[in-house]
Coordinates of C-alpha atoms in Angstrom, one line a residue:
X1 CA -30.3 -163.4 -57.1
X2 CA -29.2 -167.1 -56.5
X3 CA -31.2 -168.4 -53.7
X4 CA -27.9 -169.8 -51.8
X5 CA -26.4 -166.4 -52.1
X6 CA -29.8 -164.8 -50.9
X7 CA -29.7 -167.5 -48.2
X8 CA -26.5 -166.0 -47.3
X9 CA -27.7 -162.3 -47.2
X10 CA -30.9 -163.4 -45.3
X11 CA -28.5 -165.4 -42.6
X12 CA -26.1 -162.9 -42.4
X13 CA -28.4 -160.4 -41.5
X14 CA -30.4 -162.3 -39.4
X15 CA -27.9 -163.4 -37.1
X16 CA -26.1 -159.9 -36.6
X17 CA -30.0 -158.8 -36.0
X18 CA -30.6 -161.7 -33.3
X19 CA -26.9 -161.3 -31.5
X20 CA -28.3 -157.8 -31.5
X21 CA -31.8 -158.9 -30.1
X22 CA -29.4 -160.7 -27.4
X23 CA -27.8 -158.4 -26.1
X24 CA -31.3 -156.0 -25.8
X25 CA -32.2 -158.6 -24.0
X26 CA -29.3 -158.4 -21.5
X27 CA -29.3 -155.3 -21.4
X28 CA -32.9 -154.5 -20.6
X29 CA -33.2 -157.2 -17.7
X30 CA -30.4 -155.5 -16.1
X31 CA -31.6 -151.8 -16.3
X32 CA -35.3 -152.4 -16.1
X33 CA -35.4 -155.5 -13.8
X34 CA -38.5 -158.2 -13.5
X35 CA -41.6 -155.6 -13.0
X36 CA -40.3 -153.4 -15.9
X37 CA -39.6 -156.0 -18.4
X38 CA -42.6 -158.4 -17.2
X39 CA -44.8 -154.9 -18.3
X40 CA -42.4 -154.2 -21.6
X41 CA -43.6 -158.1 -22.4
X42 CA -47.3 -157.6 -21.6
X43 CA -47.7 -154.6 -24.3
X44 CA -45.6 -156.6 -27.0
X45 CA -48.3 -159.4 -26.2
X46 CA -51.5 -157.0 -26.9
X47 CA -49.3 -155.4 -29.7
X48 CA -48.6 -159.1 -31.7
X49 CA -52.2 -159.9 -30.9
X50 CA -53.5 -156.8 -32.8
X51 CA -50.9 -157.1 -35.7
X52 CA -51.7 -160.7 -36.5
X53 CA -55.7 -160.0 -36.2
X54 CA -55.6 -156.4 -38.2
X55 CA -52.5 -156.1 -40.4
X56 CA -50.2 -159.3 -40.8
X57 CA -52.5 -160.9 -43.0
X58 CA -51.9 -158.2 -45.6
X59 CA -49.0 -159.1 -45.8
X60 CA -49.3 -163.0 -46.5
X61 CA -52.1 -162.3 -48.9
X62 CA -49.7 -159.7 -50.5
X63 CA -46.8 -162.0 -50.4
X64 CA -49.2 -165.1 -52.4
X65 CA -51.1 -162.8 -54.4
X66 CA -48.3 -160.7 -55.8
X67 CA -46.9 -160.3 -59.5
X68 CA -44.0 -158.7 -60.6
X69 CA -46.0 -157.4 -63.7
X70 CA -48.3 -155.7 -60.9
X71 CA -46.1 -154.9 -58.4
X72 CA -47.5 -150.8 -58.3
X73 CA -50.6 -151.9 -57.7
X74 CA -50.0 -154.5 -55.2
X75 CA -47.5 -152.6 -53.1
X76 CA -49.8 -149.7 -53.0
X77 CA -52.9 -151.5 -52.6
X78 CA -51.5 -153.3 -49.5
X79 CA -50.1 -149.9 -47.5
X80 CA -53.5 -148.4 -48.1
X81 CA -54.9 -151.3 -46.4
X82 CA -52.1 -151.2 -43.5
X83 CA -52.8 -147.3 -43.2
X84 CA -56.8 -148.3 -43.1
X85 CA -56.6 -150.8 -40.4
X86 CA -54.4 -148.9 -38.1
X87 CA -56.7 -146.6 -38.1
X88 CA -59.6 -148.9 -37.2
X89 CA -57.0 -150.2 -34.4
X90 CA -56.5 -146.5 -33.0
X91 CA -60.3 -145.9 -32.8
X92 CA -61.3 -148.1 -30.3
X93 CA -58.6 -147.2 -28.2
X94 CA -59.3 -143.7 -28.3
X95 CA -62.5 -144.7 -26.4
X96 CA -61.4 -146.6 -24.3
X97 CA -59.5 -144.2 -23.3
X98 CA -62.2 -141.5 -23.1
X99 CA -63.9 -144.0 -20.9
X100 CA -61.1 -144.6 -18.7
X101 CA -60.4 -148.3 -19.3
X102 CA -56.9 -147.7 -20.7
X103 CA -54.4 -144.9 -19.8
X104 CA -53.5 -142.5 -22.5
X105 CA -49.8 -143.6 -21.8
X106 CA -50.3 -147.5 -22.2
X107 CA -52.6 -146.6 -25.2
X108 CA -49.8 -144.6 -26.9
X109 CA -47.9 -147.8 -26.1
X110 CA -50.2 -149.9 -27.4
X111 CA -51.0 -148.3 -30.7
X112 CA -46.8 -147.5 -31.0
X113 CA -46.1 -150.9 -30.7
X114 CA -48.7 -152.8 -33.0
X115 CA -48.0 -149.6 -36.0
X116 CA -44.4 -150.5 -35.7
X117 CA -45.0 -154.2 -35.7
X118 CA -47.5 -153.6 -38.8
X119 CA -45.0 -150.9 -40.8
X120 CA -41.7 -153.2 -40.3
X121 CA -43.4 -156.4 -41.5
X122 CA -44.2 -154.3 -44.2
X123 CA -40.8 -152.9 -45.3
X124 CA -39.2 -156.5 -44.8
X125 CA -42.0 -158.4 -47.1
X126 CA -42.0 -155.7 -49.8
X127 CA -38.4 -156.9 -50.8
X128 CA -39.1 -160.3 -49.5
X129 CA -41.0 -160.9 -52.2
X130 CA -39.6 -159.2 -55.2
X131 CA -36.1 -161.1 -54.0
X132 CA -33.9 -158.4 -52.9
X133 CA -33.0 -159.3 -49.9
X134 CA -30.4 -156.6 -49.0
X135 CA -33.5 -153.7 -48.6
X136 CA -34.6 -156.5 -46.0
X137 CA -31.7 -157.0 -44.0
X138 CA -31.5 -153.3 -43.8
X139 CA -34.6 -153.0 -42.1
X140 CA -34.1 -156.0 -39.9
X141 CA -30.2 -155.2 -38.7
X142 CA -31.4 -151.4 -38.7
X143 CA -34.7 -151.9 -36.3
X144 CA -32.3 -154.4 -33.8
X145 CA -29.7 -151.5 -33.7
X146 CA -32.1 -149.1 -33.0
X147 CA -34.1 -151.5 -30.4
X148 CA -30.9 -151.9 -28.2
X149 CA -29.5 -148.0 -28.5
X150 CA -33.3 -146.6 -28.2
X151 CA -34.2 -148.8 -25.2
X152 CA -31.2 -148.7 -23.5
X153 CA -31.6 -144.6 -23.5
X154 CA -35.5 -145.3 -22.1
X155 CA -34.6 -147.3 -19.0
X156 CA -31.6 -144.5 -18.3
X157 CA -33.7 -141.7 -18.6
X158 CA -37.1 -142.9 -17.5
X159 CA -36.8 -145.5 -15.3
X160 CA -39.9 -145.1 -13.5
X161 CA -42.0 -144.8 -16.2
X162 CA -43.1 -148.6 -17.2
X163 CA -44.0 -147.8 -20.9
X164 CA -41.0 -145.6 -21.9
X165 CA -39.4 -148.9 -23.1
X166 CA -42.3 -150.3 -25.5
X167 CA -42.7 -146.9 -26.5
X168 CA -39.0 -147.3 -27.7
X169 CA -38.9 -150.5 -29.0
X170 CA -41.9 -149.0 -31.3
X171 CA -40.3 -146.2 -32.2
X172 CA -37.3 -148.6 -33.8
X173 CA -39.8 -150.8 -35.5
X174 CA -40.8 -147.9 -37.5
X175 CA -37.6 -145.7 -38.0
X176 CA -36.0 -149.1 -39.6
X177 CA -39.0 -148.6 -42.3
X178 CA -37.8 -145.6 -43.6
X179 CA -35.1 -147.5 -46.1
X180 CA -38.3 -149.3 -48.1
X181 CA -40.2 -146.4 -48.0
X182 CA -37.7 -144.2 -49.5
X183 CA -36.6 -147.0 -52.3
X184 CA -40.4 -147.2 -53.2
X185 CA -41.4 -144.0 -53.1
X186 CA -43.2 -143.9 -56.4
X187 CA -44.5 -147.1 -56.0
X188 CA -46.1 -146.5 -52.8
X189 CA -48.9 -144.3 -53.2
X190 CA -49.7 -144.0 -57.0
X191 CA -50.9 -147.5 -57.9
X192 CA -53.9 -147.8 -55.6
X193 CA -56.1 -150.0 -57.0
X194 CA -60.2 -150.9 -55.9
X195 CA -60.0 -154.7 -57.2
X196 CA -56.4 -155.4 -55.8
X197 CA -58.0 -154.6 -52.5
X198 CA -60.8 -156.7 -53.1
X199 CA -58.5 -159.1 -54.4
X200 CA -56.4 -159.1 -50.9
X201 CA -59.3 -159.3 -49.0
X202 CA -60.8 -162.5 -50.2
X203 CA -57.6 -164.4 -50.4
X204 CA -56.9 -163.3 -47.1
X205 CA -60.4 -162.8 -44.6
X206 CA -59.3 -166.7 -43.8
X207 CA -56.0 -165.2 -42.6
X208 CA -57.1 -162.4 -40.4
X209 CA -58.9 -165.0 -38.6
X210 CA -55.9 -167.1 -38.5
X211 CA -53.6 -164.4 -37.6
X212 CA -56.1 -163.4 -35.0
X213 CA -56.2 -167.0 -33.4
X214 CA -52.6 -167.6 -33.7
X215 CA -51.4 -164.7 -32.2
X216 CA -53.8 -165.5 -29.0
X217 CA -52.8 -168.7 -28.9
X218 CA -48.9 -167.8 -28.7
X219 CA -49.9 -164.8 -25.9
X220 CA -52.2 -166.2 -24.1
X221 CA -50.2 -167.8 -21.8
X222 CA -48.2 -164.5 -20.8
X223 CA -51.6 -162.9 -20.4
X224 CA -52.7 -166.0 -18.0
X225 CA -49.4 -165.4 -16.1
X226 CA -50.4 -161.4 -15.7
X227 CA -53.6 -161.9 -14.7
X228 CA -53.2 -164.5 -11.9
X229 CA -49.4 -163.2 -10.8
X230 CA -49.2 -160.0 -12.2
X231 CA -46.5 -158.5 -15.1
X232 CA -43.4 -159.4 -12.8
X233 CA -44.5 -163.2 -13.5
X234 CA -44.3 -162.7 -16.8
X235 CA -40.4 -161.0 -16.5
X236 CA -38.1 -164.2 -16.5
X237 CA -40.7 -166.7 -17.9
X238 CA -41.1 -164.8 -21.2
X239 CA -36.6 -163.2 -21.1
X240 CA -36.5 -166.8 -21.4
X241 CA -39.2 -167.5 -23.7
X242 CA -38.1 -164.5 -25.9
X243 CA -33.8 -165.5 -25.9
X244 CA -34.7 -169.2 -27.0
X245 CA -37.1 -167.4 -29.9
X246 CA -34.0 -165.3 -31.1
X247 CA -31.3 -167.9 -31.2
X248 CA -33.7 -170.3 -33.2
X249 CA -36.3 -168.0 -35.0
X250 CA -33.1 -165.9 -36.9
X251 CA -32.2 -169.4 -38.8
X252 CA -35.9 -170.3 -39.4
X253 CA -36.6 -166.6 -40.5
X254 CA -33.8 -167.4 -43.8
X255 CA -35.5 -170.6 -44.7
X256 CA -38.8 -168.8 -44.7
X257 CA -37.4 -166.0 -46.8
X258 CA -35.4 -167.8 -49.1
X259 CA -36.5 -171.9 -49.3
X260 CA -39.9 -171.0 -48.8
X261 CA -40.2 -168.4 -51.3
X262 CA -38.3 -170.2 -54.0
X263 CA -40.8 -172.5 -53.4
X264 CA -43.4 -170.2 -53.7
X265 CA -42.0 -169.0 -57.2
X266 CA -41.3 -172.4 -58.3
X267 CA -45.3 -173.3 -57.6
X268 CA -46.8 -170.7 -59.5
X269 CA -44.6 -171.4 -62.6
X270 CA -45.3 -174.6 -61.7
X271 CA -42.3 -176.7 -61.4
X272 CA -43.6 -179.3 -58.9
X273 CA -40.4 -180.9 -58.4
X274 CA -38.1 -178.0 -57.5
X275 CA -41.2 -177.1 -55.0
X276 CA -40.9 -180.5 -53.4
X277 CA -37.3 -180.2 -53.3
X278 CA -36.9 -176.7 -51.8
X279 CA -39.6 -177.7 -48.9
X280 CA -37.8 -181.0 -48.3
X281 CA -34.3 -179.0 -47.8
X282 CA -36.6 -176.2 -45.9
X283 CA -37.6 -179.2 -43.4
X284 CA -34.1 -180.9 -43.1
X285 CA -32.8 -177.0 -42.1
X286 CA -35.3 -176.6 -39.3
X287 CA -34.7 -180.2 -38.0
X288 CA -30.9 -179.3 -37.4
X289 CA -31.6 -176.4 -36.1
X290 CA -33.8 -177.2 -33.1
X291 CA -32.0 -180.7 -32.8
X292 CA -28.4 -179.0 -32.7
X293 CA -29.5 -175.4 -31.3
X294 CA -31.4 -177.6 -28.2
X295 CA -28.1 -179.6 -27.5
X296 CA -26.3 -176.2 -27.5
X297 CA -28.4 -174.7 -25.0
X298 CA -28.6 -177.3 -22.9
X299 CA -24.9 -178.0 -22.9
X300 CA -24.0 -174.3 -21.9
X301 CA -26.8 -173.5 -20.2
X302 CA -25.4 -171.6 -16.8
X303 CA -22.9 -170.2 -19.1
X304 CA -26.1 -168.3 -20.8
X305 CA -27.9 -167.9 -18.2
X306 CA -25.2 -165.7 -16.6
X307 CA -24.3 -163.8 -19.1
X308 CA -27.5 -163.1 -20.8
X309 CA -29.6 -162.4 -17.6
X310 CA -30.3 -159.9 -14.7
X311 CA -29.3 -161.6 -11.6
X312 CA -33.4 -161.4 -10.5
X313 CA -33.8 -164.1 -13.5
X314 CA -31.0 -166.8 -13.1
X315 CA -33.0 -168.9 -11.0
X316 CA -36.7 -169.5 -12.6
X317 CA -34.7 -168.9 -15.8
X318 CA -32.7 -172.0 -15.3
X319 CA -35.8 -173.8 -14.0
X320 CA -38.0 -173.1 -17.0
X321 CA -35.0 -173.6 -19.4
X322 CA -36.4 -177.3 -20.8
X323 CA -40.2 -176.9 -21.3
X324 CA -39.7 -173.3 -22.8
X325 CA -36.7 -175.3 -24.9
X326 CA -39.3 -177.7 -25.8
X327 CA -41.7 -174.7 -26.9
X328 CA -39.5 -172.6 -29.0
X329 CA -38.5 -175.6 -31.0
X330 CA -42.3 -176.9 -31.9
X331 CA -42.8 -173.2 -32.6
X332 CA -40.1 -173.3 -35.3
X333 CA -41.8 -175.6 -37.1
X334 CA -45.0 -174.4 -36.8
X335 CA -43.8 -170.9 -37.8
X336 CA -41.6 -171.9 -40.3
X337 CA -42.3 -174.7 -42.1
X338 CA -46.2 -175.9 -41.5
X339 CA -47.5 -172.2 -41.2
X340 CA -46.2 -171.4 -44.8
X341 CA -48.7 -174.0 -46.6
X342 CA -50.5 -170.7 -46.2
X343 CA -48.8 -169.8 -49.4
X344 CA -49.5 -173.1 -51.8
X345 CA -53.4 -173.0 -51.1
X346 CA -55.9 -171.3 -53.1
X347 CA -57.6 -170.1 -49.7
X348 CA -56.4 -169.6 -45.9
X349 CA -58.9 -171.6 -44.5
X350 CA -56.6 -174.4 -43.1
X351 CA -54.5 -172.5 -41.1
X352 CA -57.8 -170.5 -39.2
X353 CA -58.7 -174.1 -38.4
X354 CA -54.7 -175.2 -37.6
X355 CA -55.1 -171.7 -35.3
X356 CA -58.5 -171.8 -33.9
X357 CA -57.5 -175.7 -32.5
X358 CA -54.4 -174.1 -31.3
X359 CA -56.3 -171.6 -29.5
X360 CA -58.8 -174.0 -28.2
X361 CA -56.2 -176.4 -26.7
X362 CA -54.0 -174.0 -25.1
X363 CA -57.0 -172.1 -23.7
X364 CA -58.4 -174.5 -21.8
X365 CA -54.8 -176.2 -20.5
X366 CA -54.1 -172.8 -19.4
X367 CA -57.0 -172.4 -17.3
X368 CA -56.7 -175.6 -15.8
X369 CA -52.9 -175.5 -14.6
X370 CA -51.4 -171.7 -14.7
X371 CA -53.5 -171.3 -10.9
X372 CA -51.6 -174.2 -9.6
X373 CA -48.3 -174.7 -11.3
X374 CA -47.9 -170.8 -12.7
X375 CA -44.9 -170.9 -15.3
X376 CA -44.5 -174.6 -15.7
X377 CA -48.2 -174.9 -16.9
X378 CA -48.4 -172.5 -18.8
X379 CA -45.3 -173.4 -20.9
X380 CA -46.6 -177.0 -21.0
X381 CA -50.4 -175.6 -22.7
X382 CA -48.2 -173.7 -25.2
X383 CA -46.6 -177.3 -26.0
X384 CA -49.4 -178.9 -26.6
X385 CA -51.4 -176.3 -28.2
X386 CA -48.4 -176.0 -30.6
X387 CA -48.4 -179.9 -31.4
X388 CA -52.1 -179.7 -32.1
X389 CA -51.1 -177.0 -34.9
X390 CA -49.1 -178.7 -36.2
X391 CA -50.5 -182.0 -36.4
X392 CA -53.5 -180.4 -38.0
X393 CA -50.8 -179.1 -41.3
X394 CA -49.8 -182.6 -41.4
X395 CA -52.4 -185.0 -41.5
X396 CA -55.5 -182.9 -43.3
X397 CA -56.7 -185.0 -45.8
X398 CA -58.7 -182.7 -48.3
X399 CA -55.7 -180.3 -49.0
X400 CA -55.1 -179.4 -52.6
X401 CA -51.4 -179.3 -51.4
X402 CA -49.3 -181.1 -49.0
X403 CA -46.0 -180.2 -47.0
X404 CA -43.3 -182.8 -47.6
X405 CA -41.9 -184.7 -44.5
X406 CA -38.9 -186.5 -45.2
X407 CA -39.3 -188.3 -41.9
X408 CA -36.3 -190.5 -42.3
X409 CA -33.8 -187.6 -42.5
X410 CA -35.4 -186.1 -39.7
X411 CA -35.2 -189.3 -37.8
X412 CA -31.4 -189.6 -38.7
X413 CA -30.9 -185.6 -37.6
X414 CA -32.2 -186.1 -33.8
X415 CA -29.9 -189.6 -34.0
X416 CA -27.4 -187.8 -34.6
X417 CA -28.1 -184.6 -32.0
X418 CA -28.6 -187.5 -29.8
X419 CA -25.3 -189.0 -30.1
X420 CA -23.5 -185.7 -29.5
X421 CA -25.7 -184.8 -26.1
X422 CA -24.2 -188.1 -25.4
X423 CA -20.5 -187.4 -25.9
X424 CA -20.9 -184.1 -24.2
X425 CA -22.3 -185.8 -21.0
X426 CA -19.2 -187.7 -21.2
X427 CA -16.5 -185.4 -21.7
X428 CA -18.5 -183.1 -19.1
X429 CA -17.2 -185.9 -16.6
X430 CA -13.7 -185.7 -17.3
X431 CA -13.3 -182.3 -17.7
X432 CA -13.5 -179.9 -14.6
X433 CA -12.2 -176.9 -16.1
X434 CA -15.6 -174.3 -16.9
X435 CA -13.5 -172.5 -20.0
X436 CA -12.3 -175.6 -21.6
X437 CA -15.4 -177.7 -21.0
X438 CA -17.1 -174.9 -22.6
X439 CA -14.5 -174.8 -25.9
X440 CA -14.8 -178.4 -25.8
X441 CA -18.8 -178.4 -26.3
X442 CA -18.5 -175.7 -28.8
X443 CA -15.7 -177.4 -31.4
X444 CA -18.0 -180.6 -30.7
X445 CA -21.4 -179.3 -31.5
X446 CA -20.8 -176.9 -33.8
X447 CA -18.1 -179.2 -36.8
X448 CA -20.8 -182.2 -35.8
X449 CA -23.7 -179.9 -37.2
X450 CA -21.7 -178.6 -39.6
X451 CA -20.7 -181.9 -40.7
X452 CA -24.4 -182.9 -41.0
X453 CA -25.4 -179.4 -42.5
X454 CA -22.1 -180.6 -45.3
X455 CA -24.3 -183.9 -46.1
X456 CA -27.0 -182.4 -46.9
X457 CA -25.6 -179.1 -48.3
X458 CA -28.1 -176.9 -45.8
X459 CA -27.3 -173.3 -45.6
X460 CA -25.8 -173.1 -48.4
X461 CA -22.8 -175.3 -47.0
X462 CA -21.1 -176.4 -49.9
X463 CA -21.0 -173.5 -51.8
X464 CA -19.5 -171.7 -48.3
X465 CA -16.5 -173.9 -48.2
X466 CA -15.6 -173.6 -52.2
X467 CA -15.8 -169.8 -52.0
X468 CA -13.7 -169.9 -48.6
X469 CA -11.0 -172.5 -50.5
X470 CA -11.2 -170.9 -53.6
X471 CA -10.1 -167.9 -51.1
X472 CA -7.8 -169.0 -49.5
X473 CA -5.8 -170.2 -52.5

């Protein structure tokens, strides 16, 4: 497939998926309120933990490692793996549970949750990486229908039981598998292979550290918040945390899936050029969207705020709305764009370090401010520990391979973001009407990033307006 018409697939996908994820989230702060989603939030934290330590780095190993001529092999190789570490997950659990440390229902949580996580990744990167992105969005749009109809029933029907709604999350996460495990079927448990697994493994140990890091370091200021204030401080600091993610991650999920793995391909044919240029359109993408999506936000922000939250969250919502806008847009990048330099070096080693300094920095800026300034701090150790991360990508000198940074586009992008914040400040004093200010600041910020997405043909642009002139004629 074309990668502008997979663009398309990937985008279209991804943003029914997050309007979806939206409206799960309005939803659930409405039925569950602050203690119930602050305790739905503190097992997703454990759950992403566990994935990125014991089972996402099988997938980025599988996802640099694989070839088409192999694919059996690979595919089964890799859900052998999955099955084994899930296992080694469950375990421990089980005595902790024996002991008494965990409840058998949070356990079941727990373990639902991070299989789910683990399985889902799994279905998506499958056809992620043998580009056909339709068994993708199927699991994506399926697992965000499934989230809101699945949760929605848990807080109904068990609304005083805390874990009934991770427990339902997970159980969406794995029913929206089923799709890829039905296309595969004959590739998934016949091409097992001892050396493919030995393969994975040392291409990826440097992940799993990585991936263990990285996922502590973007949790551990939840857990902070938790463990000082307990899971109701966690409620409208992460609904925040988690609506800014969906807005910005759904455009930054379709470069990854479609720039960065036509990068990918071009670099192990190796066409250097059409890597640089992919990367460099990969980079423009994610500038416009945290420079346009942030002036959105911003602009509209009561507007969101009251329609996307439980009346408990409007006010520390509103108040953590910049730092966390601030967080979620470093985290695009680092997700995004520096993270996937994973994929163009022999070994993972860079990103442990990227992740262990990211750890390191938010660690300690977490201690020292979550006692006195709760939220605020803990949002501003994410910051920098996110910065750090990325500044690591950028400026290591012994890399084999570099990410482009076509700094003077990205300068020219927050000009022009700039400029619009600008005229909506000043339209915003002339106009006292709430509905047209608000039509006003939509037809302005949406045609001026669609004007700038036109320049440089991000998104597939270009090729959008010919097929909707050649339509219309």
């Amino acid at each position: 497939m074309h990668h502008k018409n997979g663009m398309l697939v990937f985008l279209g996908s991804r943003i029914a998926s997050a309007s979806l994820n939206l409206l799960a989230v309005a939803v659930f702060t409405r039925l569950g309120g602050v203690e119930t989603y602050g305790t739905y939030l503190l097992v997703l934290a454990w759950s992403f933990i566990l994935h990125g330590t014991m089972t996402f780095w099988i997938d980025e190993a599988f996802f640099a490692r694989f070839r088409e001529t192999a694919r059996i092999r690979y595919i089964s190789s890799a859900l052998a793996m999955k099955l084994t570490s899930l296992t080694i997950v469950a375990t421990p659990m089980a005595f902790l549970i024996w002991q008494g440390t965990l409840t058998p229902t949070f356990a079941l949580a727990l373990f639902m949750m991070t299989a789910g996580l683990a399985i889902h990744e799994f279905a998506v990167t499958v056809p992620r990486t043998r580009m056909t992105p339709a068994l993708s969005a199927t699991a994506t749009m399926l697992r965000s229908i499934l989230t809101v109809g699945l949760g929605s029933a848990a807080l109904t029907l068990f609304a005083d039981e805390a874990v009934a709604l991770p427990i339902a999350v997970a159980s969406a996460y794995l029913i929206s598998a089923v799709p890829m495990f039905i296309t595969y079927r004959r590739e998934l448990f016949r091409g097992f292979r001892r050396e493919t697994v030995v393969e994975l493994l040392r291409y990826g140990w440097p992940l799993m550290l990585a991936g263990g890091t990285w996922a502590l370091a973007q949790n551990v200021d939840r857990l902070a918040l938790g463990h000082f204030y307990g899971s109701a401080s966690i409620g409208p600091y992460g609904a925040m945390a988690d609506f800014l993610k969906q807005g910005f991650f759904v455009f930054g999920e379709v470069v990854a899936l479609s720039l960065v793995t036509l990068a990918k391909r071009a670099a192990s044919e190796g066409r250097h050029g059409d890597v640089k240029r992919a990367l460099n359109e990969a980079m423009r993408t994610i500038a416009v969207i945290t420079v346009f999506g942030s002036v959105l936000v911003l602009a509209l922000q009561d507007t969101i705020i009251a329609v996307f939250f439980g009346a408990q969250f409007h006010a520390s919502a509103k108040e953590l709305l910049p730092l966390l806008l601030v967080a979620s847009s470093i985290l695009v990048f680092r997700t995004y764009y520096f993270g996937q330099i994973v994929y163009f070096l022999p070994s993972g080693l860079l990103q442990f370090y990227a992740s262990a300094l990211q750890l390191a920095v938010t660690v300690i800026l977490v201690a020292l401010l979550v006692p006195e300034m709760r939220e605020h701090g803990a949002a501003i150790a994410l910051i920098a520990g996110q910065c750090t991360s990325c500044a690591v990508v950028m400026f290591w000198r012994t890399t084999s391979f570099r990410m482009p940074v076509p700094l003077l586009d990205i300068v020219w992008i927050a000009t022009a973001g700039f400029a619009v914040w600008l005229a909506h400040l000043a339209l915003a004093s002339v106009i006292q009407q709430d509905l047209v200010r608000i039509v006003t600041d939509l037809v302005l910020i949406s045609g001026s990033a669609g004007l700038v997405l036109w320049y440089y043909d991000l998104f597939a642009a270009r090729l959008v307006v010919r097929h909707v002139l050649a339509f219309a004629r």
